[in-house]
Amino acid sequence: MDHVSAFDEPLKKLLGGATAKVMAEHLDLHTVGDLLHHYPRRYEERGRLTALTELPLDEHVTVVAQVADARIMMFNNGRGKRLEVTLTDGSGRLQLVFFGHGVHKPHKELLPGRRAMFAGKASVFNRKMQLAHPTYQLLDAQDEDEATEAVDAFAGQLLPIYPACKQLDSWRIAKAVDTVLPSAQDAVDPLPATLRDGRGFVPLPEALLKIHRPRTRADVEAAKERLRWDEAFVLQVALARRRYADTQLPAVARRSVPGGLLDAFDAKLPFTLTEGQHKVTAEIFGDLATEHPMHRLLQGEVGSGKTMVALRAMLTVVDAGGQAAMLAPTEVLAQQHHRSVTEMMGELAEGGMLGGSDRGTKVVLLTGSMGVPARRRALLDLVTGEAGIVIGTHALIEDKVQFHDLGLVVVDEQHRFGVEQRDALRSKGKQPPHLLVMTATPIPRTVAMTVFGDLETSVLDQLPAGRSPIASHVVPAKDKPHFLDRAWERVREEVENGHQAYVVCPRIGDDADEAAEKKKGKKEAAPEDGAEKRPPLAVLEIAEQLRKGPLAGLRVEVLHGRMHPDDKDDVMRRFAAGRADVLVATTVIEVGVNVPNATAMVIMDADRFGVSQLHQLRGRVGRGSAPGLCLLVSEAHEASPARARLSAVAATLDGFELSRIDLEQRREGDVLGQAQSGVRSSLRVLSVIDDEEVIAAAREEAVRVVADDPALERLPELRTALDALLDKDREEYLDKG
């Protein structure tokens, strides 16, 4: 049987329509190959019990446990009955509940002392963990035939526990895998033989067999090591080919011209660049001087001076006769960039105007909401080349926008900016322009190598001189209410010393807010310590309480996303000008708000925010010469994961360190999924967190293979694997990514 037919065989041919339908709809498994790559999440040993104390809430779980107690309870005046079964594993207890007609069979079978595998969704009811109506399979069946069958179904001692769903439990998936496992023999091995032998990996068919039906833990390890490499290597080959193809594209080299705009700009800078800015600038200028397009990711903390680096690159391109475009995700940010760039450039940004410098150039703003005359003027300046620098939102990408000679595109905050849009902008140059992508969200090195693997990476990791340290503290509002009182006193003290403060809340708190939540059917995140559920604190309520209570007499303003844009601007302007003391806001202030006089920030319900979000928010204070203060208020229980997260944020200001912690706490699916959907579904055993060495080594091997044989003509199996990984839509996705 050739590989194509074996692995591409639809599941419904082998498993029957009903099972195949559930697999397709709920687990996204369609072919034999999909199912063979649906690996067990973990392995239980028949005789050992699962730790019931560590079950994830609201997830479909499978556990091996022992029945401690089972009893029928009557309710509704004896009209209804339910069966309550208590499971134990020695460390904790778990309650099972069966209702109505579903109680008879389990009541006969789940006798105290018996062991079984149970599957269901873990939830909290009356402060106890429970599974409602779980499915189960007895592991020590009384009936001889049943017992042998149960043992045969799970060969050896290790029970594979598969990622499952409500409609299909782990052991049914295991049965389906048994049906397709013979096809593993037909697996085509993507690793070049020299690489496989050199690293001592087991062949692919053996790896698939060992991951699904291991005899020992060593089998699992050998299989994972091999499969991890396949994933890392195939993905890195795809990215290496992308980078190789980019080096084949033509671009106009843009070299700096002595005595031009850049020199004039540098001469008027009131400060010297940091060592990091010099290093990164050298990397960027090196790329700009080559005849193929730069593709570089510039990551750096909020306030590390990325805009300055980008602006100097833009000026270099203008000096070399080209134009530069800077793309921002929102109008507010585009306006802010335009303001800060024109301020930094001074008279150099007024080329062709009275009082402008003769070496200057025009810096124009282009956004969707501009009036027609202003827009027409901006478009004209672009097409004639009068404007060397344009800053705008995706209005820049529209068909009407024509450039005289687009040489560089700078994209701000990549994760808010679609891939197709980058592409559209790229097509506006006579030849592909150079591309610089900036992000203030620190990305761990491995994620950068995986998600932005087609970009070279530069990192700005020192803060410019003059940025002040920020002290961060967790305020446990529930355990120690007087700490919260003290927090408000600290805010007062900052204001009395002539400074300002932010108070951040998770939601707005008007009726529309509630209605939107209801419409989405969103349940509030359940507090992890079984605390009574309450909605997250709201801007409007907190502002009201502060005005009447602890901050009475101070000028307290509110800011949130549903205000009219003019009102938002108005509030921000008043706050920036010092005409308000305290700004109570949602996360709208997360991006790009710069008020150097704001020194304190209180984040309410801080456990409702992600690690990187807290870090971004905190970056809004300590922007001037006075030290910053950030207070993380939380009712989360001291031992909860939420509190551990907050303590981590309080303990370090290093965004890269925090992004690692963030990654360890979330599943990387989220991280990759947010960054690039195409990659996510292909990572199954590779962990972007733990496998840094594997990813780095695979990247080196991939570069070597591609340099030697760009079209992979001598490696047909690898080509087949690539095609499978990058079916057309995904290939395009990566292309544009």
Tab-separated table of C-alpha atoms in Angstrom, residues 19-456:
chain	number	residue	atom	x	y	z
A	19	THR	CA	-17.351	7.473	15.328
A	20	ALA	CA	-15.678	9.141	12.342
A	21	LYS	CA	-18.217	11.974	12.479
A	22	VAL	CA	-17.531	12.691	16.157
A	23	MET	CA	-13.776	12.564	15.505
A	24	ALA	CA	-14.072	15.013	12.624
A	25	GLU	CA	-16.410	17.450	14.378
A	26	HIS	CA	-15.001	17.463	17.877
A	27	LEU	CA	-11.348	16.460	17.544
A	28	ASP	CA	-10.591	17.649	14.006
A	29	LEU	CA	-9.388	14.152	13.000
A	30	HIS	CA	-10.279	13.121	9.452
A	31	THR	CA	-7.747	10.600	8.137
A	32	VAL	CA	-5.773	7.619	9.403
A	33	GLY	CA	-2.717	9.879	9.546
A	34	ASP	CA	-4.589	12.404	11.728
A	35	LEU	CA	-5.533	9.698	14.217
A	36	LEU	CA	-2.020	8.221	14.282
A	37	HIS	CA	-0.750	11.688	15.162
A	38	HIS	CA	-3.359	12.097	17.912
A	39	TYR	CA	-0.979	11.132	20.698
A	40	PRO	CA	-1.906	10.161	24.268
A	41	ARG	CA	-1.784	13.106	26.655
A	42	ARG	CA	-0.272	10.892	29.359
A	43	TYR	CA	-0.181	7.278	30.542
A	44	GLU	CA	-1.727	5.729	33.636
A	45	GLU	CA	-0.528	2.494	35.167
A	46	ARG	CA	-3.298	-0.039	35.708
A	47	GLY	CA	-2.529	-0.491	39.367
A	48	ARG	CA	-1.791	3.156	40.145
A	49	LEU	CA	-4.337	5.830	40.892
A	50	THR	CA	-4.502	9.327	39.473
A	51	ALA	CA	-3.884	12.263	41.817
A	52	LEU	CA	-7.432	13.529	42.212
A	53	THR	CA	-6.249	16.720	43.897
A	54	GLU	CA	-4.662	17.997	40.682
A	55	LEU	CA	-7.499	17.737	38.197
A	56	PRO	CA	-7.950	20.741	35.902
A	57	LEU	CA	-11.372	22.378	36.262
A	58	ASP	CA	-13.832	22.523	33.371
A	59	GLU	CA	-11.831	20.089	31.298
A	60	HIS	CA	-12.668	16.676	30.035
A	61	VAL	CA	-10.563	14.380	32.256
A	62	THR	CA	-9.891	10.661	32.512
A	63	VAL	CA	-8.805	9.200	35.853
A	64	VAL	CA	-8.017	5.806	37.290
A	65	ALA	CA	-9.442	5.595	40.818
A	66	GLN	CA	-11.006	3.353	43.433
A	67	VAL	CA	-14.591	3.448	44.677
A	68	ALA	CA	-14.717	4.328	48.390
A	69	ASP	CA	-18.442	4.583	48.828
A	70	ALA	CA	-21.690	4.565	46.810
A	71	ARG	CA	-25.175	5.497	47.966
A	72	ILE	CA	-28.576	6.282	46.476
A	73	MET	CA	-30.105	9.592	47.633
A	74	MET	CA	-33.750	10.558	47.256
A	75	PHE	CA	-34.868	14.116	46.525
A	76	ASN	CA	-37.990	15.956	45.422
A	77	ASN	CA	-40.087	14.095	48.059
A	78	GLY	CA	-38.830	10.720	46.900
A	79	ARG	CA	-39.803	11.313	43.271
A	80	GLY	CA	-36.204	11.721	42.114
A	81	LYS	CA	-33.148	9.691	42.959
A	82	ARG	CA	-29.471	10.137	42.384
A	83	LEU	CA	-26.466	7.918	42.943
A	84	GLU	CA	-23.482	9.527	44.653
A	85	VAL	CA	-20.201	7.665	44.356
A	86	THR	CA	-17.060	8.786	46.175
A	87	LEU	CA	-13.729	7.949	44.546
A	88	THR	CA	-10.413	7.977	46.336
A	89	ASP	CA	-6.794	7.792	45.286
A	90	GLY	CA	-5.177	8.082	48.697
A	91	SER	CA	-4.498	11.816	48.273
A	92	GLY	CA	-7.951	13.206	47.699
A	93	ARG	CA	-11.563	12.452	46.958
A	94	LEU	CA	-13.799	13.034	43.977
A	95	GLN	CA	-17.564	12.809	43.832
A	96	LEU	CA	-19.455	11.195	40.941
A	97	VAL	CA	-23.170	11.860	40.445
A	98	PHE	CA	-25.636	9.840	38.360
A	99	PHE	CA	-29.316	10.852	38.001
A	100	GLY	CA	-32.637	9.269	37.159
A	101	HIS	CA	-32.677	6.093	35.117
A	102	GLY	CA	-28.907	6.244	34.805
A	103	VAL	CA	-28.344	5.005	38.386
A	104	HIS	CA	-29.095	1.268	38.116
A	105	LYS	CA	-26.094	-0.066	36.227
A	106	PRO	CA	-23.447	1.959	38.080
A	107	HIS	CA	-25.129	1.090	41.388
A	108	LYS	CA	-24.645	-2.614	40.601
A	109	GLU	CA	-21.072	-2.218	39.278
A	110	LEU	CA	-19.398	0.538	41.274
A	111	LEU	CA	-18.993	-1.302	44.545
A	112	PRO	CA	-16.571	-0.083	47.215
A	113	GLY	CA	-13.032	-1.301	46.527
A	114	ARG	CA	-13.414	-1.607	42.756
A	115	ARG	CA	-11.108	0.188	40.354
A	116	ALA	CA	-12.129	1.760	37.095
A	117	MET	CA	-11.245	4.424	34.574
A	118	PHE	CA	-13.669	7.345	34.753
A	119	ALA	CA	-14.107	10.115	32.172
A	120	GLY	CA	-16.094	13.322	32.431
A	121	LYS	CA	-15.897	17.050	32.972
A	122	ALA	CA	-14.495	18.161	36.314
A	123	SER	CA	-16.529	20.903	37.973
A	124	VAL	CA	-17.001	22.318	41.450
A	125	PHE	CA	-20.336	21.880	43.183
A	126	ASN	CA	-20.857	22.888	46.809
A	127	ARG	CA	-17.122	23.518	47.048
A	128	LYS	CA	-16.373	19.877	46.141
A	129	MET	CA	-14.850	18.554	42.918
A	130	GLN	CA	-17.257	16.363	41.007
A	131	LEU	CA	-17.837	14.560	37.706
A	132	ALA	CA	-21.517	14.510	36.668
A	133	HIS	CA	-22.644	11.451	34.683
A	134	PRO	CA	-19.168	10.214	33.849
A	135	THR	CA	-18.554	7.247	31.588
A	136	TYR	CA	-16.424	4.523	33.114
A	137	GLN	CA	-14.694	1.247	32.354
A	138	LEU	CA	-14.037	-1.287	35.088
A	139	LEU	CA	-10.437	-2.409	35.362
A	140	ASP	CA	-10.962	-5.381	37.670
A	141	ALA	CA	-14.106	-6.832	36.150
A	142	GLN	CA	-15.617	-9.814	38.016
A	143	ASP	CA	-16.558	-11.560	34.794
A	144	GLU	CA	-13.584	-13.505	33.336
A	145	ASP	CA	-14.223	-12.578	29.675
A	146	GLU	CA	-14.717	-8.929	30.525
A	147	ALA	CA	-11.502	-8.916	32.523
A	148	THR	CA	-9.394	-10.379	29.707
A	149	GLU	CA	-10.940	-8.037	27.205
A	150	ALA	CA	-10.159	-5.000	29.383
A	151	VAL	CA	-6.592	-6.222	29.763
A	152	ASP	CA	-6.161	-6.897	26.061
A	153	ALA	CA	-7.530	-3.532	25.096
A	154	PHE	CA	-4.780	-1.867	27.063
A	155	ALA	CA	-1.805	-4.037	26.284
A	156	GLY	CA	0.892	-4.038	28.927
A	157	GLN	CA	0.690	-1.966	32.043
A	158	LEU	CA	0.498	1.542	30.611
A	159	LEU	CA	-2.963	2.884	29.813
A	160	PRO	CA	-2.778	5.646	27.196
A	161	ILE	CA	-5.018	8.575	28.123
A	162	TYR	CA	-6.000	10.440	24.952
A	163	PRO	CA	-7.175	14.035	24.588
A	164	ALA	CA	-10.891	13.245	24.471
A	165	CYS	CA	-14.232	14.990	24.277
A	166	LYS	CA	-17.625	14.528	25.871
A	167	GLN	CA	-18.878	12.463	22.939
A	168	LEU	CA	-15.911	10.092	22.837
A	169	ASP	CA	-13.965	8.870	25.870
A	170	SER	CA	-10.302	8.117	25.939
A	171	TRP	CA	-10.717	4.329	25.819
A	172	ARG	CA	-12.973	4.482	22.758
A	173	ILE	CA	-10.263	6.521	21.048
A	174	ALA	CA	-7.738	3.877	22.128
A	175	LYS	CA	-9.881	1.215	20.428
A	176	ALA	CA	-10.028	3.268	17.234
A	177	VAL	CA	-6.243	3.686	17.326
A	178	ASP	CA	-5.896	-0.111	17.560
A	179	THR	CA	-7.832	-0.370	14.317
A	180	VAL	CA	-5.554	2.001	12.391
A	181	LEU	CA	-2.238	1.124	14.071
A	182	PRO	CA	-1.209	-1.429	11.388
A	183	SER	CA	-0.994	1.508	8.931
A	184	ALA	CA	1.898	2.930	10.997
A	185	GLN	CA	4.125	0.498	9.078
A	186	ASP	CA	3.531	2.615	5.963
A	187	ALA	CA	4.753	5.850	7.551
A	188	VAL	CA	7.190	7.683	5.293
A	189	ASP	CA	10.177	8.932	7.276
A	190	PRO	CA	10.821	12.666	6.724
A	191	LEU	CA	14.196	12.780	8.491
A	192	PRO	CA	17.211	12.437	6.164
A	193	ALA	CA	18.896	9.098	6.939
A	194	THR	CA	22.202	10.712	7.944
A	195	LEU	CA	20.441	12.897	10.481
A	196	ARG	CA	18.363	10.005	11.842
A	197	ASP	CA	21.333	7.692	12.247
A	198	GLY	CA	23.604	10.452	13.488
A	199	ARG	CA	21.237	11.225	16.353
A	200	GLY	CA	20.295	7.603	16.992
A	201	PHE	CA	16.535	7.994	16.521
A	202	VAL	CA	14.139	5.042	16.219
A	203	PRO	CA	12.443	4.695	12.782
A	204	LEU	CA	9.111	6.495	12.441
A	205	PRO	CA	6.824	3.401	12.307
A	206	GLU	CA	8.403	2.168	15.537
A	207	ALA	CA	7.997	5.602	17.160
A	208	LEU	CA	4.272	5.642	16.308
A	209	LEU	CA	3.834	2.152	17.693
A	210	LYS	CA	5.679	3.017	20.902
A	211	ILE	CA	3.814	6.243	21.590
A	212	HIS	CA	0.398	4.575	21.277
A	213	ARG	CA	1.141	1.194	22.840
A	214	PRO	CA	4.242	1.510	25.002
A	215	ARG	CA	5.396	-1.435	27.100
A	216	THR	CA	7.580	0.760	29.288
A	217	ARG	CA	8.156	4.419	30.108
A	218	ALA	CA	11.417	4.162	28.128
A	219	ASP	CA	9.347	3.338	25.015
A	220	VAL	CA	7.371	6.545	25.522
A	221	GLU	CA	10.549	8.602	25.870
A	222	ALA	CA	12.198	7.123	22.758
A	223	ALA	CA	9.034	7.753	20.741
A	224	LYS	CA	8.588	11.316	21.986
A	225	GLU	CA	12.189	12.224	21.352
A	226	ARG	CA	11.853	11.073	17.778
A	227	LEU	CA	8.435	12.661	17.101
A	228	ARG	CA	9.504	15.925	18.708
A	229	TRP	CA	12.388	16.122	16.257
A	230	ASP	CA	10.115	15.420	13.296
A	231	GLU	CA	7.877	18.316	14.241
A	232	ALA	CA	10.666	20.757	14.983
A	233	PHE	CA	12.655	19.812	11.911
A	234	VAL	CA	9.840	19.837	9.354
A	235	LEU	CA	8.612	23.208	10.635
A	236	GLN	CA	12.128	24.685	10.648
A	237	VAL	CA	12.722	23.405	7.094
A	238	ALA	CA	9.542	25.200	6.012
A	239	LEU	CA	10.795	28.401	7.644
A	240	ALA	CA	14.342	27.999	6.310
A	241	ARG	CA	12.949	27.596	2.787
A	242	ARG	CA	10.903	30.730	3.319
A	243	ARG	CA	13.994	32.684	4.393
A	244	TYR	CA	15.966	31.229	1.488
A	245	ALA	CA	13.243	32.269	-0.978
A	246	ASP	CA	13.288	35.779	0.499
A	247	THR	CA	17.032	36.065	-0.095
A	248	GLN	CA	16.296	35.357	-3.769
A	249	LEU	CA	13.891	38.307	-4.065
A	250	PRO	CA	15.277	41.565	-5.447
A	251	ALA	CA	15.171	44.794	-3.430
A	252	VAL	CA	16.740	48.207	-3.750
A	253	ALA	CA	19.689	48.559	-1.378
A	254	ARG	CA	19.248	51.681	0.774
A	255	ARG	CA	22.552	52.949	2.161
A	256	SER	CA	22.887	55.979	4.412
A	257	VAL	CA	24.204	59.150	2.818
A	258	PRO	CA	26.688	61.261	4.796
A	259	GLY	CA	25.462	64.783	5.504
A	260	GLY	CA	21.820	63.819	4.939
A	261	LEU	CA	18.677	63.800	7.065
A	262	LEU	CA	20.012	61.152	9.453
A	263	ASP	CA	23.159	63.109	10.307
A	264	ALA	CA	21.124	66.287	10.802
A	265	PHE	CA	18.718	64.379	13.049
A	266	ASP	CA	21.495	62.777	15.112
A	267	ALA	CA	23.164	66.150	15.556
A	268	LYS	CA	20.102	67.573	17.293
A	269	LEU	CA	19.420	64.576	19.576
A	270	PRO	CA	19.597	65.744	23.209
A	271	PHE	CA	20.830	62.324	24.423
A	272	THR	CA	23.108	59.536	23.282
A	273	LEU	CA	21.754	56.219	22.065
A	274	THR	CA	22.111	53.189	24.338
A	275	GLU	CA	24.571	50.465	23.470
A	276	GLY	CA	21.607	48.218	22.588
A	277	GLN	CA	20.190	50.804	20.188
A	278	HIS	CA	23.578	51.050	18.459
A	279	LYS	CA	23.843	47.271	18.122
A	280	VAL	CA	20.306	46.843	16.737
A	281	THR	CA	20.749	49.812	14.391
A	282	ALA	CA	23.896	48.218	12.960
A	283	GLU	CA	21.923	45.001	12.249
A	284	ILE	CA	19.133	46.948	10.540
A	285	PHE	CA	21.440	49.190	8.486
A	286	GLY	CA	23.347	46.079	7.386
A	287	ASP	CA	20.096	44.548	6.102
A	288	LEU	CA	18.989	47.748	4.367
A	289	ALA	CA	22.253	47.892	2.428
A	290	THR	CA	21.685	44.519	0.733
A	291	GLU	CA	19.947	43.813	-2.568
A	292	HIS	CA	17.255	41.589	-1.075
A	293	PRO	CA	14.484	42.655	1.296
A	294	MET	CA	15.141	42.871	5.020
A	295	HIS	CA	12.670	40.844	7.115
A	296	ARG	CA	13.415	41.694	10.712
A	297	LEU	CA	11.514	41.495	13.990
A	298	LEU	CA	12.489	44.150	16.525
A	299	GLN	CA	11.331	43.263	20.006
A	300	GLY	CA	11.880	45.422	23.018
A	301	GLU	CA	10.256	46.448	26.252
A	302	VAL	CA	7.783	49.284	26.406
A	303	GLY	CA	9.975	52.382	26.382
A	304	SER	CA	13.197	50.691	25.282
A	305	GLY	CA	13.446	53.134	22.382
A	306	LYS	CA	12.158	51.030	19.471
A	307	THR	CA	10.510	54.049	17.833
A	308	MET	CA	13.840	55.893	17.838
A	309	VAL	CA	15.567	52.936	16.147
A	310	ALA	CA	12.768	52.649	13.574
A	311	LEU	CA	12.817	56.382	12.862
A	312	ARG	CA	16.567	56.376	12.171
A	313	ALA	CA	16.042	53.481	9.726
A	314	MET	CA	13.261	55.471	8.034
A	315	LEU	CA	15.493	58.544	7.721
A	316	THR	CA	18.258	56.423	6.154
A	317	VAL	CA	15.828	55.192	3.489
A	318	VAL	CA	14.649	58.760	2.782
A	319	ASP	CA	18.309	59.831	2.458
A	320	ALA	CA	18.748	57.037	-0.091
A	321	GLY	CA	15.878	58.412	-2.183
A	322	GLY	CA	13.091	56.131	-0.972
A	323	GLN	CA	9.976	56.490	1.163
A	324	ALA	CA	9.135	54.843	4.472
A	325	ALA	CA	5.708	53.859	5.790
A	326	MET	CA	4.877	53.123	9.409
A	327	LEU	CA	1.762	51.105	10.112
A	328	ALA	CA	-0.017	51.254	13.465
A	329	PRO	CA	-2.902	49.027	14.602
A	330	THR	CA	-5.213	51.872	15.719
A	331	GLU	CA	-5.872	55.510	14.825
A	332	VAL	CA	-4.936	56.626	18.333
A	333	LEU	CA	-1.538	54.976	18.013
A	334	ALA	CA	-0.996	56.284	14.490
A	335	GLN	CA	-1.701	59.821	15.709
A	336	GLN	CA	0.573	59.315	18.690
A	337	HIS	CA	3.438	58.028	16.502
A	338	HIS	CA	2.910	60.925	14.111
A	339	ARG	CA	3.072	63.385	16.994
A	340	SER	CA	6.197	61.857	18.537
A	341	VAL	CA	8.001	61.512	15.170
A	342	THR	CA	7.306	65.126	14.169
A	343	GLU	CA	8.349	66.295	17.651
A	344	MET	CA	11.593	64.298	17.487
A	345	MET	CA	12.383	65.612	13.999
A	346	GLY	CA	11.390	69.242	14.605
A	347	GLU	CA	12.028	71.438	11.528
A	348	LEU	CA	13.388	68.369	9.655
A	349	ALA	CA	9.769	67.174	9.387
A	350	GLU	CA	8.744	70.283	7.476
A	351	GLY	CA	10.531	69.782	4.181
A	352	GLY	CA	9.250	72.172	1.532
A	353	MET	CA	7.462	74.375	4.077
A	354	LEU	CA	8.437	77.847	5.228
A	355	GLY	CA	10.770	77.581	8.204
A	356	GLY	CA	11.414	73.936	7.348
A	357	SER	CA	14.908	72.619	6.853
A	358	ASP	CA	16.174	72.348	3.274
A	359	ARG	CA	17.308	68.828	4.133
A	360	GLY	CA	13.913	67.977	5.611
A	361	THR	CA	11.091	65.853	4.288
A	362	LYS	CA	7.340	65.876	4.766
A	363	VAL	CA	5.908	63.539	7.416
A	364	VAL	CA	2.237	62.837	6.670
A	365	LEU	CA	-0.510	61.066	8.606
A	366	LEU	CA	-3.054	58.880	6.800
A	367	THR	CA	-6.023	57.359	8.664
A	368	GLY	CA	-9.547	56.309	7.740
A	369	SER	CA	-11.331	59.080	9.596
A	370	MET	CA	-9.439	61.998	8.025
A	371	GLY	CA	-11.452	64.610	6.142
A	372	VAL	CA	-11.440	64.439	2.336
A	373	PRO	CA	-9.213	67.506	1.672
A	374	ALA	CA	-6.531	66.409	4.163
A	375	ARG	CA	-6.613	62.897	2.756
A	376	ARG	CA	-6.331	64.127	-0.824
A	377	ARG	CA	-3.302	66.244	0.112
A	378	ALA	CA	-1.617	63.309	1.887
A	379	LEU	CA	-2.187	60.984	-1.096
A	380	LEU	CA	-0.722	63.580	-3.459
A	381	ASP	CA	2.382	64.000	-1.249
A	382	LEU	CA	2.903	60.231	-1.355
A	383	VAL	CA	2.603	59.792	-5.094
A	384	THR	CA	4.917	62.722	-5.896
A	385	GLY	CA	7.465	61.620	-3.305
A	386	GLU	CA	7.148	64.966	-1.501
A	387	ALA	CA	6.422	63.020	1.703
A	388	GLY	CA	9.355	60.823	2.681
A	389	ILE	CA	7.596	59.386	5.717
A	390	VAL	CA	3.960	58.356	6.088
A	391	ILE	CA	2.394	57.105	9.299
A	392	GLY	CA	-1.022	55.526	9.284
A	393	THR	CA	-3.441	52.703	9.965
A	394	HIS	CA	-4.434	50.073	7.433
A	395	ALA	CA	-5.929	52.939	5.416
A	396	LEU	CA	-2.392	52.903	3.941
A	397	ILE	CA	-3.113	49.595	2.275
A	398	GLU	CA	-6.112	50.636	0.233
A	399	ASP	CA	-5.855	50.447	-3.545
A	400	LYS	CA	-5.997	54.218	-3.933
A	401	VAL	CA	-2.743	54.732	-2.033
A	402	GLN	CA	0.215	55.017	-4.461
A	403	PHE	CA	3.835	55.618	-3.486
A	404	HIS	CA	6.571	57.304	-5.455
A	405	ASP	CA	9.187	54.748	-4.293
A	406	LEU	CA	8.330	52.723	-1.193
A	407	GLY	CA	11.566	51.444	0.355
A	408	LEU	CA	10.744	50.459	3.950
A	409	VAL	CA	7.638	49.332	5.824
A	410	VAL	CA	7.645	49.451	9.630
A	411	VAL	CA	4.806	47.524	11.291
A	412	ASP	CA	4.025	48.337	14.912
A	413	GLU	CA	2.551	45.699	17.239
A	414	GLN	CA	2.535	42.756	14.848
A	415	HIS	CA	0.015	40.649	16.777
A	416	ARG	CA	-2.733	43.181	16.080
A	417	PHE	CA	-1.947	43.311	12.431
A	418	GLY	CA	-3.047	40.761	9.866
A	419	VAL	CA	-0.721	38.935	7.601
A	420	GLU	CA	-2.604	39.730	4.397
A	421	GLN	CA	-2.244	43.417	5.195
A	422	ARG	CA	1.536	43.194	5.370
A	423	ASP	CA	1.402	41.505	2.012
A	424	ALA	CA	-0.797	44.144	0.411
A	425	LEU	CA	1.564	46.862	1.543
A	426	ARG	CA	4.531	44.935	0.204
A	427	SER	CA	3.056	45.003	-3.283
A	428	LYS	CA	3.130	48.817	-3.316
A	429	GLY	CA	6.875	49.016	-3.916
A	430	LYS	CA	8.479	48.863	-7.388
A	431	GLN	CA	10.392	45.976	-5.833
A	432	PRO	CA	9.532	44.380	-2.476
A	433	PRO	CA	10.303	46.959	0.237
A	434	HIS	CA	12.367	46.187	3.332
A	435	LEU	CA	10.241	45.158	6.323
A	436	LEU	CA	10.732	45.885	10.019
A	437	VAL	CA	8.176	44.465	12.452
A	438	MET	CA	8.146	45.892	15.982
A	439	THR	CA	6.586	44.392	19.095
A	440	ALA	CA	6.572	45.405	22.736
A	441	THR	CA	5.329	42.001	23.821
A	442	PRO	CA	8.467	40.115	24.768
A	443	ILE	CA	8.492	36.780	22.963
A	444	PRO	CA	10.592	33.942	24.361
A	445	ARG	CA	13.356	32.939	21.997
A	446	THR	CA	11.810	29.579	21.099
A	447	VAL	CA	8.455	31.089	20.225
A	448	ALA	CA	10.227	33.680	18.099
A	449	MET	CA	12.095	30.859	16.327
A	450	THR	CA	8.843	29.002	15.720
A	451	VAL	CA	6.254	31.670	15.099
A	452	PHE	CA	8.376	34.410	13.553
A	453	GLY	CA	10.872	31.942	12.148
A	454	ASP	CA	10.820	33.673	8.770
A	455	LEU	CA	12.084	36.912	10.350
A	456	GLU	CA	15.542	37.610	11.714
